[in-house]
Amino acid sequence: DIQMTQTPSTLSASVGDRVTITCRASQSISRWLAWYQQKPGEAPKLLIYKASSLESEVPSRFSGSGSGTEFTLTISSLQPDDFATYYCQQYNTYPYTFGQGTKLEIK
Amino acid sequence: EVQLVESGGGLVQPGGSLRLSCAASGFTFSSYWMSWVRQAPGKGLEWVANIKQDGSEKYYVDSVKGRFTISRDNAKNSLYLQMNSLRAGDTAVYYCARTGGGVVGLVEYWGQGTLVTVSS
Protein backbone atom coordinates (compact mmCIF):
# COMPACT_ATOMS: atom_id res chain seq x y z
CA ASP A 1 0.00 0.00 0.00
CA ILE A 2 1.11 3.58 -0.62
CA GLN A 3 1.80 5.37 2.64
CA MET A 4 0.92 9.05 2.83
CA THR A 5 2.78 11.09 5.45
CA GLN A 6 1.69 14.60 6.37
CA THR A 7 3.79 17.16 8.19
CA PRO A 8 3.29 18.72 10.58
CA SER A 9 0.65 16.81 12.53
CA THR A 10 -0.38 20.00 14.31
CA LEU A 11 0.15 23.56 13.21
CA SER A 12 -0.53 26.66 15.30
CA ALA A 13 -1.04 29.86 13.35
CA SER A 14 -2.78 33.21 13.45
CA VAL A 15 -5.37 34.84 11.24
CA GLY A 16 -3.59 36.35 8.26
CA ASP A 17 -0.65 33.93 8.35
CA ARG A 18 0.55 31.99 5.32
CA VAL A 19 0.75 28.28 6.11
CA THR A 20 1.99 25.24 4.24
CA ILE A 21 1.22 21.58 4.86
CA THR A 22 3.34 18.88 3.23
CA CYS A 23 2.24 15.44 2.11
CA ARG A 24 4.74 12.77 1.01
CA ALA A 25 3.86 9.55 -0.76
CA SER A 26 5.90 6.37 -0.29
CA GLN A 27 6.01 5.95 -4.09
CA SER A 28 5.16 8.07 -7.07
CA ILE A 29 1.50 8.90 -7.54
CA SER A 30 1.99 11.31 -10.47
CA ARG A 31 -0.47 14.12 -9.68
CA TRP A 32 -3.30 11.95 -8.37
CA LEU A 33 -3.57 13.72 -5.06
CA ALA A 34 -6.46 15.44 -3.32
CA TRP A 35 -6.72 17.67 -0.25
CA TYR A 36 -9.74 17.69 2.07
CA GLN A 37 -10.77 19.93 4.93
CA GLN A 38 -12.70 18.53 7.89
CA LYS A 39 -14.26 20.42 10.78
CA PRO A 40 -15.37 18.72 14.02
CA GLY A 41 -18.60 16.79 13.62
CA GLU A 42 -18.72 17.35 9.86
CA ALA A 43 -17.93 15.34 6.77
CA PRO A 44 -14.74 16.17 4.88
CA LYS A 45 -14.89 18.70 2.07
CA LEU A 46 -12.87 18.49 -1.14
CA LEU A 47 -10.54 21.46 -1.62
CA ILE A 48 -7.96 20.48 -4.24
CA TYR A 49 -7.78 17.65 -6.78
CA LYS A 50 -5.12 16.50 -9.22
CA ALA A 51 -2.55 18.13 -6.94
CA SER A 52 -3.30 21.72 -7.90
CA SER A 53 -6.84 22.07 -9.28
CA LEU A 54 -9.13 24.11 -7.06
CA GLU A 55 -12.57 22.62 -6.46
CA SER A 56 -15.49 24.83 -7.41
CA GLU A 57 -16.38 27.51 -4.85
CA VAL A 58 -13.24 26.93 -2.78
CA PRO A 59 -11.58 30.28 -1.97
CA SER A 60 -8.52 31.16 -4.02
CA ARG A 61 -6.38 31.53 -0.89
CA PHE A 62 -6.08 27.72 -1.03
CA SER A 63 -3.55 26.32 -3.47
CA GLY A 64 -1.83 23.00 -4.08
CA SER A 65 1.35 21.98 -5.79
CA GLY A 66 3.64 19.03 -6.36
CA SER A 67 3.96 15.82 -8.29
CA GLY A 68 5.49 12.40 -7.88
CA THR A 69 5.99 11.95 -4.15
CA GLU A 70 5.95 15.42 -2.63
CA PHE A 71 2.99 17.76 -2.41
CA THR A 72 2.00 20.89 -0.56
CA LEU A 73 -1.18 22.66 0.43
CA THR A 74 -0.79 26.38 1.02
CA ILE A 75 -3.26 28.79 2.57
CA SER A 76 -2.08 32.27 1.63
CA SER A 77 -3.84 34.25 4.37
CA LEU A 78 -5.57 32.30 7.11
CA GLN A 79 -9.17 33.14 7.84
CA PRO A 80 -11.09 32.15 11.00
CA ASP A 81 -13.07 29.58 9.00
CA ASP A 82 -9.87 27.76 7.97
CA PHE A 83 -9.07 26.31 11.39
CA ALA A 84 -9.76 22.63 10.82
CA THR A 85 -8.04 19.34 10.07
CA TYR A 86 -6.62 18.77 6.58
CA TYR A 87 -6.06 15.42 4.89
CA CYS A 88 -4.26 14.47 1.72
CA GLN A 89 -5.34 11.41 -0.27
CA GLN A 90 -3.76 9.50 -3.12
CA TYR A 91 -6.07 8.06 -5.73
CA ASN A 92 -3.45 6.63 -8.05
CA THR A 93 -3.39 3.07 -6.75
CA TYR A 94 -5.68 0.77 -4.77
CA PRO A 95 -6.16 0.86 -1.89
CA TYR A 96 -6.63 4.60 -1.91
CA THR A 97 -4.94 6.01 1.17
CA PHE A 98 -5.08 9.16 3.25
CA GLY A 99 -2.50 10.99 5.25
CA GLN A 100 -2.93 10.99 9.01
CA GLY A 101 -4.16 14.57 9.04
CA THR A 102 -2.85 18.00 10.01
CA LYS A 103 -4.77 19.89 12.66
CA LEU A 104 -4.58 23.63 12.10
CA GLU A 105 -5.08 25.44 15.40
CA ILE A 106 -5.41 29.06 16.38
CA LYS A 107 -2.25 30.42 17.99
CA GLU B 1 -28.05 19.64 -5.05
CA VAL B 2 -26.16 16.42 -4.42
CA GLN B 3 -27.38 14.65 -1.29
CA LEU B 4 -26.11 11.44 0.26
CA VAL B 5 -27.94 10.16 3.32
CA GLU B 6 -26.60 7.16 5.20
CA SER B 7 -28.59 4.92 7.52
CA GLY B 8 -28.27 1.57 9.25
CA GLY B 9 -25.54 2.29 11.78
CA GLY B 10 -25.79 1.28 15.41
CA LEU B 11 -24.39 -0.89 18.15
CA VAL B 12 -23.51 -4.48 17.26
CA GLN B 13 -21.65 -7.21 19.08
CA PRO B 14 -18.33 -8.56 17.83
CA GLY B 15 -18.96 -11.19 15.19
CA GLY B 16 -22.28 -9.62 14.26
CA SER B 17 -23.56 -8.13 11.03
CA LEU B 18 -24.92 -4.82 9.90
CA ARG B 19 -26.10 -3.41 6.57
CA LEU B 20 -25.54 0.24 5.79
CA SER B 21 -27.59 2.07 3.19
CA CYS B 22 -27.03 5.34 1.37
CA ALA B 23 -29.83 7.17 -0.41
CA ALA B 24 -28.55 9.38 -3.21
CA SER B 25 -30.29 12.30 -4.88
CA GLY B 26 -29.54 15.38 -6.92
CA PHE B 27 -27.48 13.62 -9.59
CA THR B 28 -27.64 10.69 -11.99
CA PHE B 29 -26.65 7.94 -9.58
CA SER B 30 -26.03 5.32 -12.26
CA SER B 31 -23.32 7.50 -13.86
CA TYR B 32 -20.87 7.53 -10.96
CA TRP B 33 -18.52 5.23 -9.11
CA MET B 34 -19.51 5.22 -5.42
CA SER B 35 -17.43 4.60 -2.32
CA TRP B 36 -17.51 4.00 1.41
CA VAL B 37 -14.94 5.75 3.59
CA ARG B 38 -14.72 5.35 7.36
CA GLN B 39 -13.28 7.26 10.28
CA ALA B 40 -12.65 5.69 13.66
CA PRO B 41 -13.41 7.97 16.64
CA GLY B 42 -10.74 10.64 16.89
CA LYS B 43 -8.76 9.11 14.03
CA GLY B 44 -8.10 9.74 10.35
CA LEU B 45 -9.91 8.70 7.20
CA GLU B 46 -9.75 5.22 5.67
CA TRP B 47 -11.07 4.31 2.23
CA VAL B 48 -13.06 1.07 2.56
CA ALA B 49 -14.52 0.08 -0.81
CA ASN B 50 -15.85 1.33 -4.12
CA ILE B 51 -18.11 0.08 -6.89
CA LYS B 52 -18.40 0.83 -10.58
CA GLN B 53 -21.47 2.40 -12.12
CA ASP B 54 -23.00 -0.94 -13.18
CA GLY B 55 -21.71 -2.91 -10.21
CA SER B 56 -19.36 -4.99 -12.36
CA GLU B 57 -16.21 -3.93 -10.51
CA LYS B 58 -15.70 -3.71 -6.76
CA TYR B 59 -12.57 -3.01 -4.76
CA TYR B 60 -11.86 -3.26 -1.04
CA VAL B 61 -9.19 -2.38 1.48
CA ASP B 62 -7.49 -5.58 2.67
CA SER B 63 -8.78 -5.29 6.23
CA VAL B 64 -12.40 -5.81 5.13
CA LYS B 65 -11.97 -8.23 2.23
CA GLY B 66 -14.10 -11.30 2.69
CA ARG B 67 -16.17 -9.64 5.42
CA PHE B 68 -17.72 -6.58 3.74
CA THR B 69 -19.66 -6.42 0.48
CA ILE B 70 -20.43 -3.22 -1.39
CA SER B 71 -23.44 -3.19 -3.70
CA ARG B 72 -25.81 -0.77 -5.39
CA ASP B 73 -29.31 -0.57 -6.79
CA ASN B 74 -29.41 2.01 -9.55
CA ALA B 75 -33.20 1.77 -9.82
CA LYS B 76 -33.44 2.89 -6.19
CA ASN B 77 -30.51 5.32 -6.30
CA SER B 78 -29.03 3.47 -3.37
CA LEU B 79 -25.63 2.23 -2.22
CA TYR B 80 -25.13 -0.48 0.38
CA LEU B 81 -22.42 -1.95 2.58
CA GLN B 82 -23.05 -5.38 4.06
CA MET B 83 -20.72 -5.85 7.01
CA ASN B 84 -20.23 -9.33 8.49
CA SER B 85 -17.91 -10.73 11.16
CA LEU B 86 -17.60 -7.29 12.67
CA ARG B 87 -14.67 -6.49 14.94
CA ALA B 88 -13.96 -3.76 17.46
CA GLY B 89 -11.58 -2.23 14.94
CA ASP B 90 -14.50 -1.65 12.55
CA THR B 91 -15.98 0.91 14.95
CA ALA B 92 -16.18 4.14 12.97
CA VAL B 93 -18.34 6.69 11.25
CA TYR B 94 -19.03 5.34 7.77
CA TYR B 95 -19.38 7.89 4.99
CA CYS B 96 -21.08 7.28 1.69
CA ALA B 97 -19.18 9.12 -1.03
CA ARG B 98 -19.59 10.03 -4.68
CA THR B 99 -16.59 10.17 -6.91
CA GLY B 100 -15.66 13.13 -9.06
CA GLY B 101 -16.68 13.00 -12.68
CA GLY B 102 -14.60 10.43 -14.50
CA VAL B 103 -12.08 10.02 -11.69
CA VAL B 104 -12.59 6.79 -9.81
CA GLY B 105 -10.83 7.49 -6.54
CA LEU B 106 -11.56 11.17 -6.05
CA VAL B 107 -14.30 11.80 -3.49
CA GLU B 108 -16.20 14.89 -4.54
CA TYR B 109 -19.24 14.59 -2.28
CA TRP B 110 -19.68 13.05 1.15
CA GLY B 111 -22.71 12.10 3.21
CA GLN B 112 -22.91 13.08 6.86
CA GLY B 113 -22.00 9.59 8.00
CA THR B 114 -23.50 6.86 10.15
CA LEU B 115 -21.83 5.57 13.30
CA VAL B 116 -21.13 1.87 13.69
CA THR B 117 -20.07 0.71 17.14
CA VAL B 118 -18.83 -2.84 17.62
CA SER B 119 -18.81 -3.72 21.28
CA SER B 120 -20.05 -6.32 23.71
CSV table of C-alpha atoms in Angstrom, one decimal, chain A residues 1 32-34 36 38 41-46 48-50 55 87 89-91 94-100, chain B residues 33 35 37 39 43-47 50 57 59-62 95 103-113:
chain,number,residue,atom,x,y,z
A,1,ASP,CA,0.0,0.0,0.0
A,32,TRP,CA,-3.3,12.0,-8.4
A,33,LEU,CA,-3.6,13.7,-5.1
A,34,ALA,CA,-6.5,15.4,-3.3
A,36,TYR,CA,-9.7,17.7,2.1
A,38,GLN,CA,-12.7,18.5,7.9
A,41,GLY,CA,-18.6,16.8,13.6
A,42,GLU,CA,-18.7,17.4,9.9
A,43,ALA,CA,-17.9,15.3,6.8
A,44,PRO,CA,-14.7,16.2,4.9
A,45,LYS,CA,-14.9,18.7,2.1
A,46,LEU,CA,-12.9,18.5,-1.1
A,48,ILE,CA,-8.0,20.5,-4.2
A,49,TYR,CA,-7.8,17.6,-6.8
A,50,LYS,CA,-5.1,16.5,-9.2
A,55,GLU,CA,-12.6,22.6,-6.5
A,87,TYR,CA,-6.1,15.4,4.9
A,89,GLN,CA,-5.3,11.4,-0.3
A,90,GLN,CA,-3.8,9.5,-3.1
A,91,TYR,CA,-6.1,8.1,-5.7
A,94,TYR,CA,-5.7,0.8,-4.8
A,95,PRO,CA,-6.2,0.9,-1.9
A,96,TYR,CA,-6.6,4.6,-1.9
A,97,THR,CA,-4.9,6.0,1.2
A,98,PHE,CA,-5.1,9.2,3.2
A,99,GLY,CA,-2.5,11.0,5.3
A,100,GLN,CA,-2.9,11.0,9.0
B,33,TRP,CA,-18.5,5.2,-9.1
B,35,SER,CA,-17.4,4.6,-2.3
B,37,VAL,CA,-14.9,5.7,3.6
B,39,GLN,CA,-13.3,7.3,10.3
B,43,LYS,CA,-8.8,9.1,14.0
B,44,GLY,CA,-8.1,9.7,10.4
B,45,LEU,CA,-9.9,8.7,7.2
B,46,GLU,CA,-9.8,5.2,5.7
B,47,TRP,CA,-11.1,4.3,2.2
B,50,ASN,CA,-15.8,1.3,-4.1
B,57,GLU,CA,-16.2,-3.9,-10.5
B,59,TYR,CA,-12.6,-3.0,-4.8
B,60,TYR,CA,-11.9,-3.3,-1.0
B,61,VAL,CA,-9.2,-2.4,1.5
B,62,ASP,CA,-7.5,-5.6,2.7
B,95,TYR,CA,-19.4,7.9,5.0
B,103,VAL,CA,-12.1,10.0,-11.7
B,104,VAL,CA,-12.6,6.8,-9.8
B,105,GLY,CA,-10.8,7.5,-6.5
B,106,LEU,CA,-11.6,11.2,-6.1
B,107,VAL,CA,-14.3,11.8,-3.5
B,108,GLU,CA,-16.2,14.9,-4.5
B,109,TYR,CA,-19.2,14.6,-2.3
B,110,TRP,CA,-19.7,13.0,1.1
B,111,GLY,CA,-22.7,12.1,3.2
B,112,GLN,CA,-22.9,13.1,6.9
B,113,GLY,CA,-22.0,9.6,8.0
